Structure formats: C-alpha cells, structure tokens
CSV table of C-alpha atoms and ligand atoms in Angstrom, one decimal:
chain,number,residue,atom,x,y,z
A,1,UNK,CA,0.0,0.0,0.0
A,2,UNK,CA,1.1,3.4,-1.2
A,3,UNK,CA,0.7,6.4,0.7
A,4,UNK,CA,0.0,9.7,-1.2
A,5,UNK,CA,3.4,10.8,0.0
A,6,UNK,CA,5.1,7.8,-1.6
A,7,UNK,CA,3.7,8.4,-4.9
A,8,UNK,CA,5.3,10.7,-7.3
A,9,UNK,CA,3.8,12.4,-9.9
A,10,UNK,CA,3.1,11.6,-13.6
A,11,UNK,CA,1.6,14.3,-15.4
A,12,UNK,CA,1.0,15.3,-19.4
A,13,UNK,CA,1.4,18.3,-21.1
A,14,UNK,CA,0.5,19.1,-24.4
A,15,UNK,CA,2.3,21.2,-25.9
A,16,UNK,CA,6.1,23.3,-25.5
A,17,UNK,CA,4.4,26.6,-25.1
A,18,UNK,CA,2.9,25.1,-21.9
A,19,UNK,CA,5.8,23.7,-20.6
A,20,UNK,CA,7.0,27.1,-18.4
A,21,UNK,CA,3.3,26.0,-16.4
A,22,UNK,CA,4.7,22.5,-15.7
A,23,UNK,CA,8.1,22.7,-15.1
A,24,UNK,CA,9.9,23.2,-11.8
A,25,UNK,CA,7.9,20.1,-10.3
A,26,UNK,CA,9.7,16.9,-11.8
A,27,UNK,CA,12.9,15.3,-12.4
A,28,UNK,CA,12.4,13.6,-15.0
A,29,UNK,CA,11.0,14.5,-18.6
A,30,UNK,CA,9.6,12.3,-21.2
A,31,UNK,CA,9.8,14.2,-24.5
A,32,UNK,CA,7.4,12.6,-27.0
A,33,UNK,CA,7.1,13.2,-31.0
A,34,UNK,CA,5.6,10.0,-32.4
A,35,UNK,CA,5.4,11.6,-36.0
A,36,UNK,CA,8.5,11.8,-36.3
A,37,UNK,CA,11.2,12.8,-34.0
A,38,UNK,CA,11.5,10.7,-31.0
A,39,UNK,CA,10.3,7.6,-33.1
A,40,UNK,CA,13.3,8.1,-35.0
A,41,UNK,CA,15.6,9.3,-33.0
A,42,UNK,CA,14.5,6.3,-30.7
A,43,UNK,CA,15.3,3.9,-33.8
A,44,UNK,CA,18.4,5.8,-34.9
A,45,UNK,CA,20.2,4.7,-31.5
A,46,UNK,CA,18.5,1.2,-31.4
A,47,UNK,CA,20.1,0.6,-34.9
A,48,UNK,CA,23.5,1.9,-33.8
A,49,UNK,CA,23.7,5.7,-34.3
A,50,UNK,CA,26.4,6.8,-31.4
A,51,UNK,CA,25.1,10.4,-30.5
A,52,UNK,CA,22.5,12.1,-32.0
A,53,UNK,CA,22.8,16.2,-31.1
A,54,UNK,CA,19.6,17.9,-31.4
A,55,UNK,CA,19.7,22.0,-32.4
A,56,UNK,CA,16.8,24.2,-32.6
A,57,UNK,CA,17.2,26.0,-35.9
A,58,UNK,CA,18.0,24.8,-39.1
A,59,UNK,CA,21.0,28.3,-39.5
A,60,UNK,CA,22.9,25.6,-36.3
A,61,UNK,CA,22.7,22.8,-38.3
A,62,UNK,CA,24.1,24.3,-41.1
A,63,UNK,CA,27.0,25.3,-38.9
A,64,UNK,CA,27.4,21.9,-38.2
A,65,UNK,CA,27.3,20.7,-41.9
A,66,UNK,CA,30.2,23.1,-42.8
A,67,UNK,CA,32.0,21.3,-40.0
A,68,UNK,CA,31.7,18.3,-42.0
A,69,UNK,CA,28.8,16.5,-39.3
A,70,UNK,CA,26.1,14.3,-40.8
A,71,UNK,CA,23.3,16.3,-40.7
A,72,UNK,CA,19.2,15.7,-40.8
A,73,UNK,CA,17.2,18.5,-41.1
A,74,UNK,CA,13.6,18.4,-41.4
A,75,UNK,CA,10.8,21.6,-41.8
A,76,UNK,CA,7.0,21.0,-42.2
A,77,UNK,CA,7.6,16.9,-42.9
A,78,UNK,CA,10.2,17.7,-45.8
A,79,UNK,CA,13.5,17.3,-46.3
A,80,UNK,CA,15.3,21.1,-45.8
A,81,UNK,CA,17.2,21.3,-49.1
A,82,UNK,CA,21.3,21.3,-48.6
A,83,UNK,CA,21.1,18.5,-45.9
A,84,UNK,CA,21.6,14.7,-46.3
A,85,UNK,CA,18.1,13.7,-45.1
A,86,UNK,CA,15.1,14.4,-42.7
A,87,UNK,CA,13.6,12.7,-40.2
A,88,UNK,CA,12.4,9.3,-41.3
A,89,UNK,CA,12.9,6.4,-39.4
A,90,UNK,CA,14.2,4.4,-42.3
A,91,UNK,CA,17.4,6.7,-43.3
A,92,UNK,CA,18.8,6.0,-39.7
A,93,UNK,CA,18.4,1.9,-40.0
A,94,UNK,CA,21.3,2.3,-42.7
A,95,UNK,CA,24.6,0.0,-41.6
A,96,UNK,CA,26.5,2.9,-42.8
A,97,UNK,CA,25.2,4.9,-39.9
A,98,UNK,CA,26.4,2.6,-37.2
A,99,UNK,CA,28.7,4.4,-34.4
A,100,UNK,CA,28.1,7.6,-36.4
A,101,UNK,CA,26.8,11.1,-34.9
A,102,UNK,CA,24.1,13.1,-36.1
A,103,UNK,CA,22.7,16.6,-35.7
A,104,UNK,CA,19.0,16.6,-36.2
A,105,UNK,CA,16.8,19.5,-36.4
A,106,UNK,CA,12.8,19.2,-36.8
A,107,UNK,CA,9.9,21.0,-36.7
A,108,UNK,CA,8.6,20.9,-32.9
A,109,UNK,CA,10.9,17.8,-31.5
A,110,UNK,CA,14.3,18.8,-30.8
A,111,UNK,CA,12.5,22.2,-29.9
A,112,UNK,CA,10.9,20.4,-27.4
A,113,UNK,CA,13.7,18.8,-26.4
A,114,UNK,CA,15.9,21.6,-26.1
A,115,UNK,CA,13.0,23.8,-24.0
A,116,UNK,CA,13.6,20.5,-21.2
A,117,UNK,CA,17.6,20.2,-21.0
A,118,UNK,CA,17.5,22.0,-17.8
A,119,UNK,CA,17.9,20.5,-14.4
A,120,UNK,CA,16.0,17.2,-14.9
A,121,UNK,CA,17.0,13.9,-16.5
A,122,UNK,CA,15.4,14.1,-20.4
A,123,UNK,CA,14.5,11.0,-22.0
A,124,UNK,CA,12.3,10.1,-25.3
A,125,UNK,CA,9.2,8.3,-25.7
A,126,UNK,CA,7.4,7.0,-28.5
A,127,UNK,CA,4.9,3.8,-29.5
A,128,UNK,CA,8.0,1.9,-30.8
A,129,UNK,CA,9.8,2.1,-27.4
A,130,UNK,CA,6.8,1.9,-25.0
A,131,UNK,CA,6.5,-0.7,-22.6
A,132,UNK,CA,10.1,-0.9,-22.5
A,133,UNK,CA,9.9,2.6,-21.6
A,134,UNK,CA,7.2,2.9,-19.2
A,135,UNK,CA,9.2,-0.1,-17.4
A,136,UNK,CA,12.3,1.9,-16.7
A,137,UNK,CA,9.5,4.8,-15.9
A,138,UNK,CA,8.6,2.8,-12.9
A,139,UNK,CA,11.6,1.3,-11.7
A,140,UNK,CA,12.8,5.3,-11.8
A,141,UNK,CA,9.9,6.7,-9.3
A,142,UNK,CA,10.7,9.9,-10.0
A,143,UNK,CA,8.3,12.7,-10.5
A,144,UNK,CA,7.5,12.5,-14.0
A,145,UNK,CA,6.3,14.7,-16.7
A,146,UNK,CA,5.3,14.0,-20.3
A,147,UNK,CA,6.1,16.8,-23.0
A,148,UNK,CA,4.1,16.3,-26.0
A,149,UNK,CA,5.8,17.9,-28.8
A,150,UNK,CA,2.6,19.3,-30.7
A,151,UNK,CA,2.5,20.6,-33.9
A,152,UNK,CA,3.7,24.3,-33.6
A,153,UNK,CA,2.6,24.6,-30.2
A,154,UNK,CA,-0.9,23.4,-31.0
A,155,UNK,CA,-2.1,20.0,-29.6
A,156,UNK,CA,-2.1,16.7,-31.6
A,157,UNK,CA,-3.6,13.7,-30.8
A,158,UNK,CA,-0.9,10.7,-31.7
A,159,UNK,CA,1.2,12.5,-29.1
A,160,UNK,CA,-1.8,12.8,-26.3
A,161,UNK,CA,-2.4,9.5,-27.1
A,162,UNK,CA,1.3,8.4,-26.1
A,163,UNK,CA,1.2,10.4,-23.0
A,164,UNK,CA,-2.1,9.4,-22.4
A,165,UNK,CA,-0.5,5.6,-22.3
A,166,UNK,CA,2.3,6.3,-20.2
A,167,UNK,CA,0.3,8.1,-17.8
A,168,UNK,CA,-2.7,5.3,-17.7
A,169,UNK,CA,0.6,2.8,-17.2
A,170,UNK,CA,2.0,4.5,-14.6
A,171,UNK,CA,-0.9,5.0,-12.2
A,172,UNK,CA,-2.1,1.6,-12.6
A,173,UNK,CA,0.8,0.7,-10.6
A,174,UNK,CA,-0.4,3.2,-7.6
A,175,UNK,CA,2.9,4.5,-7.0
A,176,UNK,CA,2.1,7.6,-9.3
A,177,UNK,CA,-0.6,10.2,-8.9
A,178,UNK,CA,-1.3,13.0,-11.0
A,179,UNK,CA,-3.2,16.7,-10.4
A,180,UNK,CA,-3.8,17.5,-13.5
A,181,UNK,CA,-6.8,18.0,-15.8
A,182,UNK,CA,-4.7,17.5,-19.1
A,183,UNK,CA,-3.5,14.1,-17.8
A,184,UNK,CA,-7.0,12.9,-16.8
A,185,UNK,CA,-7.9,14.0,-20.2
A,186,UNK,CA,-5.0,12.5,-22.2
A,187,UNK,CA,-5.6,9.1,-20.3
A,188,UNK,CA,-9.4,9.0,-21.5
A,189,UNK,CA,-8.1,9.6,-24.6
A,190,UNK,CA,-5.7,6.9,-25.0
A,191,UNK,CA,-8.5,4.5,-23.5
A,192,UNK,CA,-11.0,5.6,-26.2
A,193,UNK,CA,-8.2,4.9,-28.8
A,194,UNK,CA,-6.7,1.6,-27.2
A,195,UNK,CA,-8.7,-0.6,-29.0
A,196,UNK,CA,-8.6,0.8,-33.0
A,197,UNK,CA,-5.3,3.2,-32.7
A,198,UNK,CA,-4.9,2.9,-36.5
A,199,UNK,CA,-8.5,3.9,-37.0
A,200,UNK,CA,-8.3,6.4,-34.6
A,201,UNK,CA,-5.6,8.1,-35.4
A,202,UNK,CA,-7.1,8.3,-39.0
A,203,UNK,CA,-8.1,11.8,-37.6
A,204,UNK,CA,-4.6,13.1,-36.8
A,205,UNK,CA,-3.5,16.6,-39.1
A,206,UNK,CA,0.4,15.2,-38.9
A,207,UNK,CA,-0.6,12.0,-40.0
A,208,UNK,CA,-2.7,13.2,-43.3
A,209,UNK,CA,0.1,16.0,-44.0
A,210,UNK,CA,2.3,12.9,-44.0
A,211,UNK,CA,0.8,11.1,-46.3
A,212,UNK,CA,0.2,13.5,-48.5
A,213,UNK,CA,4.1,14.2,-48.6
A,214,UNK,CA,3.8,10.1,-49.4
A,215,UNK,CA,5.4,9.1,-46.2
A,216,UNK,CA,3.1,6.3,-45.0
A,217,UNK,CA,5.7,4.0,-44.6
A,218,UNK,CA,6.9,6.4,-41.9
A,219,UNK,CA,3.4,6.9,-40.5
A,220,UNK,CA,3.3,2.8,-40.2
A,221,UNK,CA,6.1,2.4,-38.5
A,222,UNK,CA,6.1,5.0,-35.7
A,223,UNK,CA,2.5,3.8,-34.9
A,224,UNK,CA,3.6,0.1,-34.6
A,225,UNK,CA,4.0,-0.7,-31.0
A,226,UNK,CA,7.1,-2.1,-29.0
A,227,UNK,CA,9.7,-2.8,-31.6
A,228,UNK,CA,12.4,-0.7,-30.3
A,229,UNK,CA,13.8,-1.8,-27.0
A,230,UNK,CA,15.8,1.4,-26.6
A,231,UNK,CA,15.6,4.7,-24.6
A,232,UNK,CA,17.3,7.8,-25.4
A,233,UNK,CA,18.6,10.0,-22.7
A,234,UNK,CA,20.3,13.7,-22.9
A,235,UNK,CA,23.9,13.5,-21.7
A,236,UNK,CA,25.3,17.2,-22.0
A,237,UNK,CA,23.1,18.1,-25.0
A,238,UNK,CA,23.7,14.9,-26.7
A,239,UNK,CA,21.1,12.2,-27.0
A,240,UNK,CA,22.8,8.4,-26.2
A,241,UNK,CA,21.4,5.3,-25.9
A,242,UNK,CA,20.8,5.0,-22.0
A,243,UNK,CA,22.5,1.7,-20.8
A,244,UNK,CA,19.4,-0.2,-19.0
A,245,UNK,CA,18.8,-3.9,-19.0
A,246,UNK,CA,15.5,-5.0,-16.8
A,247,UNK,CA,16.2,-7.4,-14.1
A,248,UNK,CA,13.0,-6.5,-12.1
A,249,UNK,CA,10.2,-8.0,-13.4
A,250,UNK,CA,7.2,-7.5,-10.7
A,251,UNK,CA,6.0,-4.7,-13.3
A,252,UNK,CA,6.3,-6.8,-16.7
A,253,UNK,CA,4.3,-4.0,-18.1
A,254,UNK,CA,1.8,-5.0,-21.3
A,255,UNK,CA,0.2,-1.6,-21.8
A,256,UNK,CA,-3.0,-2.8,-23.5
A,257,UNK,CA,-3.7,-1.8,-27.0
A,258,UNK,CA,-5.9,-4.1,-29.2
A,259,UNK,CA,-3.5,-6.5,-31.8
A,260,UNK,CA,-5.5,-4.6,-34.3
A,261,UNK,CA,-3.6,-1.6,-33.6
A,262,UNK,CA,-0.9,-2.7,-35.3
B,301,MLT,C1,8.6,17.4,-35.8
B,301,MLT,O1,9.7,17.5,-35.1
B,301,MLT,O2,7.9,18.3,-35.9
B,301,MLT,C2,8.2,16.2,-36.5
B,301,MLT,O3,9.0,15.1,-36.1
B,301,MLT,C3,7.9,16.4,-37.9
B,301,MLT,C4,8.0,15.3,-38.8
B,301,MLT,O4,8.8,14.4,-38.7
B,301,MLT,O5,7.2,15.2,-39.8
C-alpha cells in the first residue's frame, strides 16, 4: 500500500508553449514526437547511431554541416534542401550509420527537447519504445512529466495519445498520482483509442500532412507498438542510448492496445 506521500507524480502536457506551467515540479522529462522525431531518434540509437545532437534552428545545423557533421534536417515533414536527409525512421536503419553522430533538427521535436535540457534527466518516448519505456518509468519513481511535442505549439492527438498511455501505465501501478486535468484527459483519450489506434488516429492533421508528402511507410512504422527496445537520454546536449537492461520484473508491463492496432 502506497501512501499519497510515496507516490510521485506523472503528469502530461500538451504542448512546448505550456511547458514554463509544468516545469519546476519533476525530475524527470519524457519528450514525446511519435510523428516523427522521437520515433526516429529512438530507432536511430537502437540501430546503432552513437550520439544524436539535437539544435533548434536549421542556421545551427548548417554550422554543423560546414564542420563536416552528418546532418538531418527536417521543416513542415520535408527534407530542408542542402542537408543529407530528414527525419524518417528508415534513413537511420542504414549500416552505414552505425557508431556515427548526427545533428538533427525538426519542426517541434528537438524544440521540445531543447525547452527540457534543464535541471531534470530528459529522456524520449514514443509507440516503438513503449513498454520498455514505461518499465524503466517505474523502476525510476521519480516525479515524471510527459512533454508532448505538438504541432507548432498546438495540440495533436498521436502524441496525447502516447502520453495518455504512459500516464494510464504508470498510475495503474499506484505508486504515481497525478493533479492535472490535461492528464485525466489524455488518459481518457488513449482508453477511447486503445482498442482501434490505427483507425483512430485516422483523424490526426500530422498523419494526413504525411501522407500527402507520401510518407506512410513512416506513419506505419512509428505507430507500430514495441519494436524498439531502446531509450534515449540527454547527456550534455547529446542524446545516447541510455544503458538499461530489466532485471525487475514485478512490473512486466503489457500496456493494453488491441492487436488490431498494429
Ligand atoms: C517534428 O519534429 O515536428 C516532427 O517530427 C515532424 C515530422 O517528422 O514530420
């Protein structure tokens, strides 16, 4: 039994430009960009990218280019022209990419991920990396907050539904408890979606501009769940693979989705 002093907090919020309400209270950020950023970033370390460094505008990313970096630069789901891809999923899977570092800069992700590279530990989230996620979530017991990446500051709904899963995950185990209205909300959310994701998700304004850039394959893959066992952390403004290997297994955690959803 868990007292309300045990518990630590697990709370979502929507969107970067809410972060400055949120922050302050947790040690622990969960940045989340299922279409595209933390899905590939996610898969980019998993298939054996060393660092990836994220920068906010595409002028820094340029710098790094003329420094003779790899670079990956991606503006309203395109490639930027000049840079040697975007950010699909697929170009990081490459052999030739293994042990190599990349700067990355996209639309709202790395944004998001450079607003949380304060104080707290930063980490990314995604469908691919899941359960795998929400178990290190748990064994951590730290205060935890999710920051949905959005779509230029405005809500979207594959990242509210992530968060929403996360969330739902976490307080099922009773050691989490959360305040908030938007985390009530994005927890519904993800229950109304658990069983048809694909279906739901139908309705999502990232996923239709994606496809009609032609990118399902992308879309496909970062809504598949829990093929990634991987979790990225910030070290120093760099994102590495974080070094954890489950040994506890009192929380096997099987966050329900239907097997349709894939
Ligand atoms: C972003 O950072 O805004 C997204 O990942 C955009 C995308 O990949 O299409």
């Amino acid at each position: 039994m868990h007292t309300t002093s045990d518990k630590k907090l697990i709370e979502v919020c929507y969107t970067p430009g809410q972060y400055p309400l949120y922050e302050g209270k947790f040690d622990l950020v969960v940045v989340i960009d299922v279409l595209r950023a933390t899905s590939a970033i996610t898969t980019a370390l998993h298939y054996g990218v060393e660092k990836i460094i994220p920068v906010g505008t595409v002028e820094e990313a340029r710098a790094f280019k003329a420094k003779g970096y790899i670079t990956a630069a991606e503006r309203d789901g395109q490639v930027v022209e000049g840079f040697d891809f975007g950010n699909s999923p697929y170009a990081f899977m490459d052999e030739k990419m293994k042990g190599k570092t990349v700067v990355l800069t996209t639309t709202n992700g790395t944004r998001a991920i450079q607003l949380a590279a304060s104080k707290c530990t930063v980490v990314m989230g995604c469908l691919n990396n899941l359960d795998f996620l929400c178990q290190w979530l748990i064994e951590r017991h730290e205060n935890t907050l999710v920051l949905a990446s959005g779509w230029k500051d405005k809500v979207n709904l594959e990242d509210t539904i992530c968060g929403g899963a996360i969330a739902n995950t976490l307080l099922e185990t009773r050691r989490f408890r959360s305040n908030e209205d938007s985390t009530v909300a994005a927890k519904f959310i993800y229950r109304s979606a658990r069983e048809h994701l694909l279906s739901f998700l139908r309705a999502s304004s990232h996923r239709r501009r994606l496809i009609q850039l032609n990118i399902q394959q992308d879309v496909k893959y970062c809504l598949t769940l829990n093929t990634v066992p991987c979790i990225p952390v910030l070290k120093d403004g760099v994102l590495v693979r974080l070094d954890y290997h489950p040994v506890n297994t009192e929380y096997a955690i099987k966050t329900p989705f239907s097997s349709h959803s894939n």
